[in-house]
XYZ file of N, CA and C in Angstrom:
795
model
N 86.227 136.217 148.853
C 85.253 136.769 150.351
C 85.723 137.707 150.942
N 85.184 138.705 151.205
C 85.315 140.043 151.940
C 85.275 139.703 153.573
N 86.169 140.003 154.232
C 86.171 139.640 156.204
C 85.188 141.247 156.471
N 84.898 140.810 157.209
C 84.131 141.624 158.185
C 84.441 142.375 159.270
N 83.976 143.446 159.588
C 85.139 144.483 160.372
C 85.252 143.611 161.876
N 84.629 142.935 162.312
C 85.089 142.421 163.536
C 85.927 141.145 163.184
N 86.166 140.626 162.293
C 87.130 139.377 162.182
C 88.678 140.352 161.876
N 88.802 141.638 161.225
C 89.866 142.423 161.267
C 90.440 142.898 162.126
N 89.184 143.020 163.053
C 89.666 144.304 164.207
C 89.969 143.506 165.144
N 89.946 141.518 165.473
C 90.285 141.313 166.169
C 91.945 140.674 166.085
N 92.257 139.950 167.130
C 93.737 139.551 167.202
C 93.747 138.473 166.453
N 92.514 137.338 166.643
C 92.817 136.239 166.059
C 93.151 135.808 164.741
N 94.290 134.951 164.372
C 94.373 134.388 162.920
C 93.077 134.145 162.235
N 92.992 134.246 161.185
C 91.450 133.474 160.368
C 92.323 132.482 159.891
N 90.694 130.866 159.954
C 91.377 129.902 159.768
C 90.971 129.907 158.382
N 91.724 129.661 157.383
C 91.307 129.224 156.013
C 91.526 127.767 155.612
N 91.270 127.170 154.781
C 91.496 125.795 154.530
C 92.745 125.158 154.795
N 94.266 126.094 154.168
C 94.932 125.364 154.251
C 95.974 125.469 155.276
N 95.426 126.508 155.872
C 96.368 126.906 157.330
C 95.729 128.626 158.032
N 96.609 128.644 159.086
C 95.730 129.801 159.985
C 96.975 131.096 159.462
N 96.214 131.880 159.070
C 96.618 133.395 158.476
C 96.929 134.678 159.764
N 97.952 134.714 160.056
C 98.045 135.565 161.075
C 97.932 137.092 160.610
N 97.445 138.005 161.751
C 97.550 138.944 161.301
C 98.972 139.964 161.944
N 99.907 140.090 161.342
C 101.172 140.550 162.053
C 100.905 141.916 162.957
N 101.972 142.047 163.903
C 101.379 143.058 164.772
C 102.643 144.519 164.126
N 102.667 145.249 164.518
C 103.311 146.354 164.238
C 104.987 146.155 164.305
N 105.361 145.691 165.226
C 106.548 145.202 166.033
C 107.169 144.029 165.189
N 106.134 143.009 164.678
C 106.877 142.095 163.559
C 107.185 142.683 162.538
N 106.401 143.714 162.075
C 106.778 144.109 160.606
C 108.003 145.286 160.811
N 108.206 146.207 161.695
C 109.371 146.767 162.014
C 110.748 145.828 162.169
N 110.096 144.349 162.740
C 111.307 143.846 162.703
C 112.169 143.312 161.485
N 111.538 143.054 160.189
C 111.936 142.453 159.084
C 112.073 143.848 158.344
N 111.465 144.985 158.865
C 111.710 146.618 158.341
C 110.343 146.337 157.376
N 110.384 147.985 157.125
C 108.868 148.354 156.833
C 109.372 147.860 155.086
N 110.513 148.340 154.468
C 110.620 148.044 152.780
C 110.636 147.164 152.582
N 110.731 145.860 153.532
C 110.916 144.398 153.376
C 109.237 144.318 153.353
N 108.226 144.523 154.626
C 107.011 144.619 154.464
C 106.175 145.053 153.347
N 106.695 145.984 152.863
C 106.262 146.992 151.567
C 106.184 146.131 150.297
N 107.327 145.710 150.391
C 107.753 144.756 149.137
C 106.562 143.324 149.213
N 106.472 142.466 150.477
C 105.832 141.664 150.746
C 103.964 142.201 150.234
N 103.865 143.194 150.780
C 102.262 143.741 150.145
C 102.338 143.977 148.503
N 103.564 144.336 148.017
C 103.701 144.574 146.355
C 103.255 143.161 146.013
N 103.742 142.178 146.435
C 103.536 140.997 146.020
C 101.975 140.004 145.995
N 101.534 140.585 147.063
C 99.937 140.355 147.454
C 99.135 140.959 146.267
N 99.515 142.163 146.216
C 98.922 142.496 144.849
C 99.667 142.642 143.423
N 100.095 141.667 143.052
C 101.126 142.016 141.668
C 100.292 141.325 140.734
N 100.310 141.659 139.568
C 99.429 141.575 138.283
C 101.287 141.308 137.304
N 100.360 140.451 136.575
C 101.659 140.454 135.501
C 102.481 141.718 134.295
N 101.455 142.804 134.513
C 101.914 143.929 134.309
C 102.886 144.723 135.481
N 102.298 144.340 136.251
C 103.383 145.017 137.275
C 104.874 144.299 137.770
N 104.626 143.073 137.636
C 105.830 141.936 137.493
C 106.770 142.534 136.147
N 106.328 142.522 135.321
C 107.593 143.168 133.993
C 107.985 144.578 134.620
N 107.139 145.527 134.476
C 107.181 146.808 134.855
C 108.008 147.465 136.320
N 107.822 147.112 136.988
C 108.337 146.906 138.429
C 109.326 146.297 138.729
N 109.159 145.059 138.928
C 110.420 143.975 138.907
C 111.307 143.827 138.157
N 110.922 144.028 136.820
C 111.742 143.427 135.667
C 112.653 144.905 135.610
N 112.201 146.097 135.524
C 112.768 146.964 135.162
C 112.427 147.906 133.884
N 113.563 148.157 133.106
C 112.968 148.831 131.996
C 113.772 147.791 130.792
N 114.224 146.523 130.984
C 114.074 145.471 130.436
C 112.530 144.955 130.457
N 111.661 144.741 131.769
C 110.674 144.106 131.564
C 109.782 145.389 130.741
N 109.649 146.597 130.963
C 108.754 147.314 130.342
C 109.178 146.907 128.910
N 109.858 146.728 128.346
C 110.077 146.530 126.807
C 109.469 145.019 126.431
N 109.855 144.192 127.166
C 109.194 142.843 126.945
C 107.719 142.274 126.917
N 107.304 143.552 127.847
C 105.743 143.621 128.575
C 105.173 144.364 126.975
N 105.720 145.361 126.200
C 105.168 145.349 125.360
C 105.054 144.879 123.458
N 106.046 144.167 123.780
C 105.776 143.228 122.677
C 105.117 141.819 123.029
N 104.443 141.772 124.237
C 103.759 140.901 124.420
C 102.367 141.120 123.682
N 101.669 140.216 122.828
C 100.628 140.502 122.459
C 99.345 140.443 123.256
N 98.269 141.287 123.098
C 97.343 141.200 123.887
C 96.399 139.762 124.431
N 96.647 139.169 123.376
C 95.712 137.884 123.666
C 96.977 136.767 124.528
N 98.091 136.980 124.138
C 99.207 136.232 125.626
C 98.840 136.934 127.235
N 98.548 138.334 127.190
C 98.590 139.109 127.911
C 97.467 138.685 128.982
N 96.138 138.676 127.544
C 94.741 138.139 128.453
C 94.784 136.405 129.236
N 96.201 135.967 128.673
C 96.277 134.526 129.435
C 97.315 134.124 130.475
N 98.075 135.591 130.929
C 99.206 135.363 131.916
C 98.609 135.311 133.010
N 98.798 134.946 133.868
C 98.370 135.209 135.524
C 100.162 135.257 136.164
N 99.953 136.000 137.241
C 100.497 135.874 138.412
C 101.108 134.587 138.809
N 100.303 133.491 138.854
C 100.664 131.880 139.729
C 101.586 131.732 138.273
N 101.085 132.076 137.013
C 101.957 131.200 136.140
C 103.632 131.748 136.247
N 103.650 133.284 136.285
C 104.821 133.724 136.570
C 105.866 132.979 137.825
N 104.699 132.938 138.640
C 105.207 132.542 139.915
C 106.483 130.858 139.411
N 105.423 130.180 138.726
C 106.422 128.864 138.505
C 107.189 128.951 137.197
N 107.476 130.232 136.867
C 108.537 130.000 135.660
C 109.837 131.076 136.450
N 109.561 131.742 137.281
C 110.526 132.961 137.743
C 110.609 132.059 139.294
N 112.366 131.428 139.430
C 112.877 131.138 141.003
C 112.423 132.128 141.469
N 112.764 133.113 141.189
C 113.372 134.243 142.276
C 112.130 135.101 142.553
N 111.182 134.656 141.686
C 109.733 135.300 142.003
C 109.221 134.132 142.913
N 108.947 133.209 142.696
C 108.502 132.141 143.740
C 109.451 131.925 145.477
N 110.904 132.339 145.338
C 111.096 132.193 146.643
C 110.754 133.551 147.395
N 110.073 134.903 146.887
C 109.706 135.915 147.342
C 108.800 135.427 147.971
N 107.580 134.871 147.185
C 106.575 134.409 147.535
C 106.406 133.820 148.504
N 107.516 132.847 148.339
C 107.471 131.568 149.553
C 107.761 132.359 151.056
N 108.482 133.116 151.056
C 109.126 133.917 152.077
C 107.540 134.585 152.551
N 107.271 135.806 151.691
C 106.165 136.026 152.444
C 105.096 135.177 152.674
N 104.478 134.025 152.463
C 103.174 133.345 152.845
C 103.871 132.477 154.376
N 105.462 132.559 153.909
C 105.721 132.014 155.740
C 105.276 133.000 156.694
N 105.557 134.473 156.157
C 105.671 135.240 157.071
C 104.172 135.199 157.339
N 102.962 135.152 157.063
C 101.947 135.555 157.545
C 100.966 134.267 157.960
N 101.515 133.054 157.755
C 101.081 132.017 157.999
C 101.545 131.668 159.476
N 100.946 130.665 160.107
C 101.897 129.762 161.572
C 102.139 128.820 161.034
N 101.621 127.823 159.845
C 102.409 126.824 159.434
C 103.706 127.315 158.755
N 104.147 125.894 159.033
C 105.391 126.398 157.835
C 105.018 125.997 156.401
N 105.553 126.623 155.465
C 105.623 126.192 153.967
C 106.250 126.044 153.262
N 106.098 125.121 152.011
C 107.395 124.700 151.297
C 106.723 124.869 149.950
N 107.760 124.835 149.021
C 107.188 124.819 147.637
C 107.435 123.316 146.908
N 106.375 122.749 146.614
C 106.756 121.497 146.281
C 105.954 121.289 144.916
N 105.979 120.279 143.654
C 104.895 120.127 142.879
C 104.492 121.254 142.632
N 104.707 122.145 142.177
C 104.150 123.615 141.617
C 103.158 124.154 142.684
N 103.090 123.570 143.872
C 102.169 124.202 144.750
C 103.169 124.463 145.930
N 102.288 125.603 146.780
C 102.724 126.075 148.456
C 102.049 125.039 149.254
N 102.900 124.182 149.621
C 102.531 123.113 151.127
C 102.343 123.815 152.047
N 101.116 123.403 153.226
C 101.256 123.658 154.058
C 101.951 122.692 155.079
N 102.531 122.715 156.093
C 102.894 121.274 156.661
C 102.739 121.366 158.393
N 102.114 120.691 159.399
C 102.142 120.761 160.414
C 103.113 120.846 161.123
N 104.266 120.294 160.718
C 105.673 120.205 161.681
C 106.866 120.420 160.513
N 107.937 120.965 161.422
C 109.236 121.650 160.702
C 109.849 120.417 159.949
N 110.146 120.077 158.982
C 110.355 119.454 157.937
C 111.643 120.214 157.281
N 112.805 119.425 157.461
C 114.390 119.905 157.027
C 114.469 118.950 155.649
N 114.387 118.163 155.125
C 114.446 116.988 154.188
C 113.065 117.102 153.350
N 112.778 117.806 151.849
C 111.333 117.690 151.793
C 110.891 116.143 151.641
N 111.716 115.535 151.040
C 111.726 113.676 151.092
C 111.342 112.825 151.978
N 110.916 113.914 153.146
C 111.087 113.057 154.652
C 109.157 113.326 154.746
N 108.286 114.222 153.592
C 107.511 114.216 154.328
C 106.265 113.284 153.535
N 105.433 112.856 154.816
C 104.662 111.958 154.704
C 103.230 112.710 154.833
N 102.515 112.280 153.937
C 100.794 112.736 153.817
C 99.942 113.168 154.991
N 100.407 112.795 156.236
C 99.675 113.531 157.503
C 100.131 114.224 157.471
N 101.709 114.504 157.112
C 101.997 116.263 157.423
C 102.130 117.242 156.895
N 100.636 117.102 156.044
C 100.056 118.041 154.892
C 98.883 118.651 155.439
N 98.987 119.704 155.888
C 97.916 120.325 156.091
C 96.769 121.071 154.926
N 97.652 121.352 153.859
C 96.899 121.832 152.811
C 97.621 122.586 151.855
N 96.881 123.400 150.779
C 98.242 123.931 149.835
C 97.594 125.392 149.129
N 98.469 125.725 148.226
C 97.762 127.362 147.704
C 98.546 126.368 145.952
N 97.614 126.823 145.741
C 97.891 126.668 144.033
C 97.243 127.665 142.879
N 97.023 126.668 141.509
C 96.494 128.070 141.174
C 94.778 128.685 140.916
N 94.869 127.549 141.291
C 92.723 127.552 141.784
C 92.552 128.593 143.182
N 93.168 128.640 144.100
C 92.801 129.614 144.781
C 93.917 130.723 145.660
N 95.163 130.616 144.784
C 96.058 131.980 144.877
C 95.431 133.290 144.679
N 94.716 133.377 143.776
C 93.943 134.799 144.237
C 93.293 135.046 145.493
N 92.404 134.318 145.485
C 91.493 134.342 146.867
C 92.393 134.392 148.305
N 93.891 133.791 148.287
C 94.395 134.067 149.565
C 95.324 134.944 149.501
N 95.662 135.657 148.241
C 96.203 137.121 148.260
C 95.304 138.275 148.361
N 93.576 138.207 148.015
C 93.263 138.982 148.430
C 92.656 139.065 149.986
N 92.678 137.955 150.709
C 92.390 137.838 151.666
C 93.695 138.290 152.628
N 95.174 138.488 152.086
C 96.049 139.071 152.702
C 95.886 140.216 152.643
N 95.395 141.281 151.355
C 95.232 142.328 151.120
C 94.330 142.971 152.182
N 93.760 142.314 152.540
C 92.526 143.119 153.288
C 93.060 143.038 155.201
N 93.803 142.007 155.238
C 94.329 142.316 156.726
C 95.667 142.886 156.701
N 96.384 143.557 155.383
C 97.073 144.613 155.354
C 96.382 146.141 155.066
N 95.468 146.115 154.352
C 94.450 147.141 154.626
C 95.050 147.940 153.126
N 94.776 146.948 151.893
C 95.651 147.427 150.713
C 94.701 146.883 149.849
N 93.649 146.496 150.242
C 92.232 145.494 149.247
C 91.583 146.954 148.369
N 91.084 146.864 147.256
C 90.250 147.479 146.482
C 89.283 147.150 146.828
N 88.356 148.000 147.358
C 86.822 147.481 147.434
C 86.309 147.118 146.224
N 86.663 147.887 145.211
C 85.396 146.968 143.830
C 86.361 145.700 143.758
N 87.173 145.563 144.713
C 87.538 144.245 143.676
C 86.868 142.788 144.654
N 86.436 141.841 143.781
C 85.562 140.782 144.028
C 85.812 139.306 143.716
N 85.815 138.409 144.300
C 85.715 136.821 143.795
C 85.103 136.577 142.855
N 85.860 136.819 141.882
C 85.260 136.339 140.671
C 84.453 134.998 140.418
N 85.058 134.236 140.740
C 85.047 132.765 141.178
C 83.724 132.249 141.692
N 83.192 133.373 142.806
C 82.047 133.213 143.367
C 81.053 134.072 142.905
N 81.125 134.487 141.755
C 79.719 135.648 141.232
C 79.629 134.613 140.277
N 78.013 135.065 139.836
C 77.185 134.238 138.878
C 76.618 135.135 138.075
N 77.333 134.827 136.503
C 77.141 135.551 135.288
C 75.830 134.799 134.486
N 75.587 135.592 133.639
C 74.678 135.334 132.481
C 74.819 134.061 131.546
N 76.089 134.474 131.439
C 76.762 133.704 129.945
C 78.589 134.324 130.546
N 79.121 133.713 129.886
C 80.755 133.626 129.199
C 80.985 135.302 128.683
N 80.545 136.066 128.187
C 80.749 136.972 127.445
C 80.492 137.979 128.806
N 79.480 138.051 129.351
C 78.752 139.213 130.390
C 80.018 138.677 131.360
N 81.059 137.626 131.872
C 82.046 137.592 132.812
C 83.175 138.285 132.211
N 83.185 138.252 130.678
C 84.505 138.932 130.192
C 84.283 140.158 130.406
N 83.261 140.716 130.008
C 82.518 142.409 130.292
C 83.426 142.761 131.771
N 82.346 141.591 132.500
C 83.069 142.568 133.692
C 84.498 142.668 134.341
N 85.216 141.702 133.806
C 86.648 141.050 133.958
C 87.424 142.761 133.672
N 86.567 143.015 132.326
C 87.729 144.130 131.228
C 87.330 145.557 132.186
N 86.431 145.797 132.747
C 85.997 146.577 133.643
C 86.738 146.517 134.955
N 86.809 145.373 135.511
C 87.365 145.086 136.685
C 89.119 145.733 136.324
N 89.670 145.152 135.375
C 91.013 145.480 134.883
C 91.488 146.951 134.629
N 90.291 147.850 134.318
C 90.154 149.001 133.639
C 90.254 149.812 135.322
N 89.459 149.435 135.961
C 89.585 150.107 137.712
C 90.685 149.871 138.152
N 91.254 148.645 138.341
C 92.493 148.361 138.510
C 93.782 149.370 138.287
N 93.916 149.301 136.934
C 95.093 150.414 136.665
C 94.740 151.358 136.436
N 93.277 152.339 136.606
C 93.656 153.425 137.012
C 93.318 153.510 138.787
N 93.694 152.372 139.736
C 93.474 152.671 140.796
C 95.568 152.716 141.080
N 96.090 151.544 140.244
C 97.617 151.978 140.301
C 98.048 153.104 140.209
N 97.501 153.942 139.080
C 98.193 155.070 138.701
C 98.319 155.776 140.048
N 96.675 156.053 140.369
C 96.885 157.000 141.748
C 97.856 156.617 142.697
N 97.803 154.948 143.479
C 98.876 154.720 144.156
C 99.981 155.341 144.027
N 100.602 155.460 142.692
C 101.675 156.007 142.084
C 101.910 157.183 142.812
N 100.920 158.048 142.695
C 101.027 159.301 143.715
C 100.380 159.236 145.398
N 100.540 158.247 145.850
C 100.586 157.756 147.394
C 101.073 159.330 148.011
N 100.338 159.647 148.770
C 100.733 160.308 149.619
C 101.720 159.911 150.878
N 102.815 160.790 150.909
C 104.121 160.218 151.845
C 103.472 160.911 153.144
N 102.299 161.225 153.334
C 101.981 161.487 154.780
C 101.253 160.135 155.240
N 100.616 159.165 154.445
C 100.089 157.986 154.821
C 100.926 156.922 154.983
N 102.166 157.156 154.908
C 103.105 156.144 154.796
C 103.160 155.588 156.145
N 103.283 154.083 156.280
C 102.617 153.220 158.118
C 103.503 153.828 159.004
N 105.076 154.022 158.534
C 105.560 154.606 160.254
C 105.152 156.264 160.427
N 104.983 156.913 159.150
C 104.288 158.065 160.095
C 103.002 158.064 160.459
N 102.191 157.341 160.053
C 100.818 157.398 160.797
C 100.532 156.279 162.111
N 102.167 155.890 162.084
C 102.545 155.317 163.610
C 102.699 156.467 164.549
N 103.569 157.460 164.121
C 103.751 158.637 164.558
C 102.972 159.083 165.141
N 101.908 159.361 164.069
C 100.792 160.490 164.234
C 99.762 159.875 165.363
N 99.389 158.994 165.130
C 98.781 158.137 166.549
C 98.878 157.867 167.471
N 100.583 157.404 167.752
C 101.478 157.702 169.050
C 100.964 159.186 169.685
N 101.189 159.955 169.048
C 100.937 161.304 169.431
C 99.708 162.361 169.855
N 98.637 161.781 168.878
C 97.505 161.848 169.181
C 96.289 161.011 169.801
N 96.976 159.997 170.225
C 95.940 159.173 170.599
C 95.727 159.091 172.304
N 95.093 158.943 172.932
C 94.686 159.217 174.513
C 95.284 158.379 175.480
N 95.669 157.024 174.855
C 95.941 155.822 175.336
C 97.097 154.955 174.627
N 97.853 155.338 173.582
C 98.390 154.730 172.593
C 99.783 155.624 172.163
N 100.838 154.714 172.685
C 102.379 155.734 172.884
C 103.359 154.656 171.444
N 104.561 155.623 171.906
C 105.461 154.727 171.092
C 105.969 153.557 171.887
N 105.395 153.294 173.111
C 106.027 152.126 173.791
C 104.869 150.925 173.323
N 103.114 150.985 173.455
C 102.576 150.115 173.260
C 102.166 150.160 171.720
N 101.924 151.032 171.229
C 101.357 150.836 169.745
C 102.039 149.818 168.665
N 103.088 149.020 169.187
C 103.785 148.116 167.945
C 103.330 147.063 168.336
N 101.925 146.579 169.419
C 101.325 145.580 169.647
C 100.025 145.458 168.857
N 99.894 146.592 168.169
C 98.906 146.683 167.654
C 99.019 145.737 165.971
N 97.689 145.478 165.385
C 97.990 145.145 163.618
C 97.759 146.325 162.985
N 97.961 146.183 161.829
C 97.530 147.334 161.014
C 96.104 147.726 160.880
N 95.101 146.998 160.728
C 94.124 147.137 160.637
C 93.638 148.119 161.851
N 94.330 147.517 163.165
C 93.780 148.319 164.470
C 94.583 149.537 164.710
N 95.545 149.781 163.691
C 96.122 150.853 164.247
C 95.509 152.106 162.877
N 95.330 151.507 161.780
C 94.300 152.408 160.704
C 93.101 152.613 161.040
N 92.443 151.443 161.633
C 91.042 152.258 162.402
C 91.061 153.067 163.596
N 92.170 153.038 164.414
C 92.439 154.175 165.230
C 92.723 155.085 164.582
N 93.239 155.647 163.584
C 93.572 156.465 162.948
C 92.398 157.356 162.241
N 91.621 156.197 161.634
C 90.527 156.639 161.168
C 89.828 157.430 162.194
N 89.395 156.634 163.343
C 88.624 157.151 164.476
C 88.929 158.368 165.035
N 90.219 158.522 165.027
C 91.169 160.027 165.441
C 90.530 161.319 164.273
N 90.258 161.035 163.593
C 90.046 161.632 161.962
C 88.664 162.568 162.392
N 87.578 161.278 162.548
C 86.262 161.306 162.102
C 85.772 162.223 163.925
N 86.654 161.924 164.750
C 86.440 162.805 166.440
C 87.466 163.993 166.062
N 88.574 164.361 165.431
C 88.751 165.556 165.450
C 87.414 166.687 164.492
N 86.897 166.314 163.785
C 85.912 167.012 162.783
C 84.713 166.718 163.946
N 84.405 166.021 164.311
C 82.933 165.777 165.587
C 83.491 167.193 166.378
N 84.553 166.986 167.145
C 84.880 168.353 168.367
C 84.605 169.702 167.330
N 85.190 169.676 165.908
C 85.220 171.072 165.510
C 83.373 171.299 165.589
N 83.140 170.183 164.799
C 81.870 170.707 164.467
C 80.627 170.901 165.907
N 81.164 169.767 166.654
C 80.119 170.547 168.104
C 80.526 171.650 168.813
N 82.109 171.768 168.830
C 81.936 173.072 169.517
C 81.461 174.697 168.514
N 81.553 174.545 167.362
C 80.778 175.429 166.317
C 79.180 175.306 166.564
N 78.845 174.477 166.563
C 77.347 174.352 167.100
C 77.088 175.033 168.734
N 77.798 174.547 169.281
C 77.648 175.082 170.863
C 78.059 176.345 171.073
N 78.838 177.172 169.840
C 78.872 179.130 169.842
C 77.823 179.547 169.439
N 77.276 178.559 167.781
C 76.418 179.510 166.817
C 75.169 178.979 166.715
N 74.671 177.634 167.425
C 73.673 176.791 167.025
C 73.836 175.968 165.654
N 72.495 175.018 165.688
C 72.886 174.288 164.439
C 71.344 175.066 163.582
N 71.236 175.576 162.983
C 70.053 176.070 162.340
C 69.233 175.499 161.468
N 70.417 175.012 160.458
C 70.453 174.171 159.271
C 70.321 172.618 159.312
N 70.418 172.518 161.060
C 70.366 170.873 161.141
C 71.446 170.006 160.669
N 72.713 170.554 160.600
C 73.391 169.411 159.773
C 74.493 168.915 160.597
N 74.306 168.930 162.227
C 75.050 168.115 162.833
C 74.662 167.077 163.282
N 75.832 165.893 163.006
C 75.150 164.670 163.186
C 76.153 164.581 164.536
N 75.183 164.342 165.579
C 75.463 163.693 167.216
C 75.910 162.434 167.046
N 75.627 161.401 165.918
C 75.899 159.916 165.824
C 77.482 159.855 165.206
N 77.960 160.772 164.641
C 79.299 160.928 164.118
C 80.360 159.754 164.645
N 80.213 160.861 165.786
C 81.993 159.825 166.409
C 81.903 158.378 166.242
N 80.881 157.559 166.304
C 80.565 156.192 166.525
C 79.978 155.499 165.177
N 80.132 155.966 164.395
C 79.554 155.281 163.247
C 80.098 154.617 162.691
N 79.514 153.351 161.890
C 80.539 152.485 160.837
C 80.962 152.460 160.117
N 82.302 152.734 159.680
C 82.341 153.118 158.066
C 83.323 152.204 157.241
N 83.364 150.782 158.459
C 84.116 149.565 157.599
C 83.198 148.556 156.969
N 81.773 148.829 157.148
C 80.965 147.558 156.759
C 80.179 148.083 155.652
N 80.599 149.110 154.928
C 79.782 149.804 153.951
C 79.868 148.736 152.907
């Protein structure tokens, strides 16, 4: 499910079947540290290949090369969570950061509770609000990616798509996999100018009302939306000054550029 512009722009939590997904403010991210939050973002997009090549280091890279293509096709991030206690603990910490409810791991599921429970054995059925399991894990992670502004626009919820047959589905999945791997390679060359702390600094300096005192109340999406608007407005100001001085003989000036919606494309 792709979230609309208004939903992403607001401060309100997103109501999902298992609980309320918060949009953390920049101050909350700073409190846990930007590197820690970066780890949460890595988990939100983690693939089996990244698990072996990034989280397990050189040993993991060798293990990945030894795994057959058939086994790789059957592998999923959730299966890795079930087999790796350390990875599971990382996801539990991350999910608790993003959701309002208390979340524990029990019976191979992330279980959402409506009250603080110290002893797992004390849990009563009426305390359980929902859960994340292998069936809905990918969709929940994709929703988290969207509020963190790290989701690929090319990504779709395959479970909601209709295919003529199973062969068509597999072809689509292979294409999507190739696109994701290409995107991963580009992400490795990510511009340090687009790091979250640097964007916070840039927006605080350039924005007419945001500064290093109040910028911390923004969500990531609100910050990046302001950042993008500032860039568009800078282009608009340059173009309008040029047209004012030299005219617009070729009719290329777009007077509506400053308020155009580039988020719901």
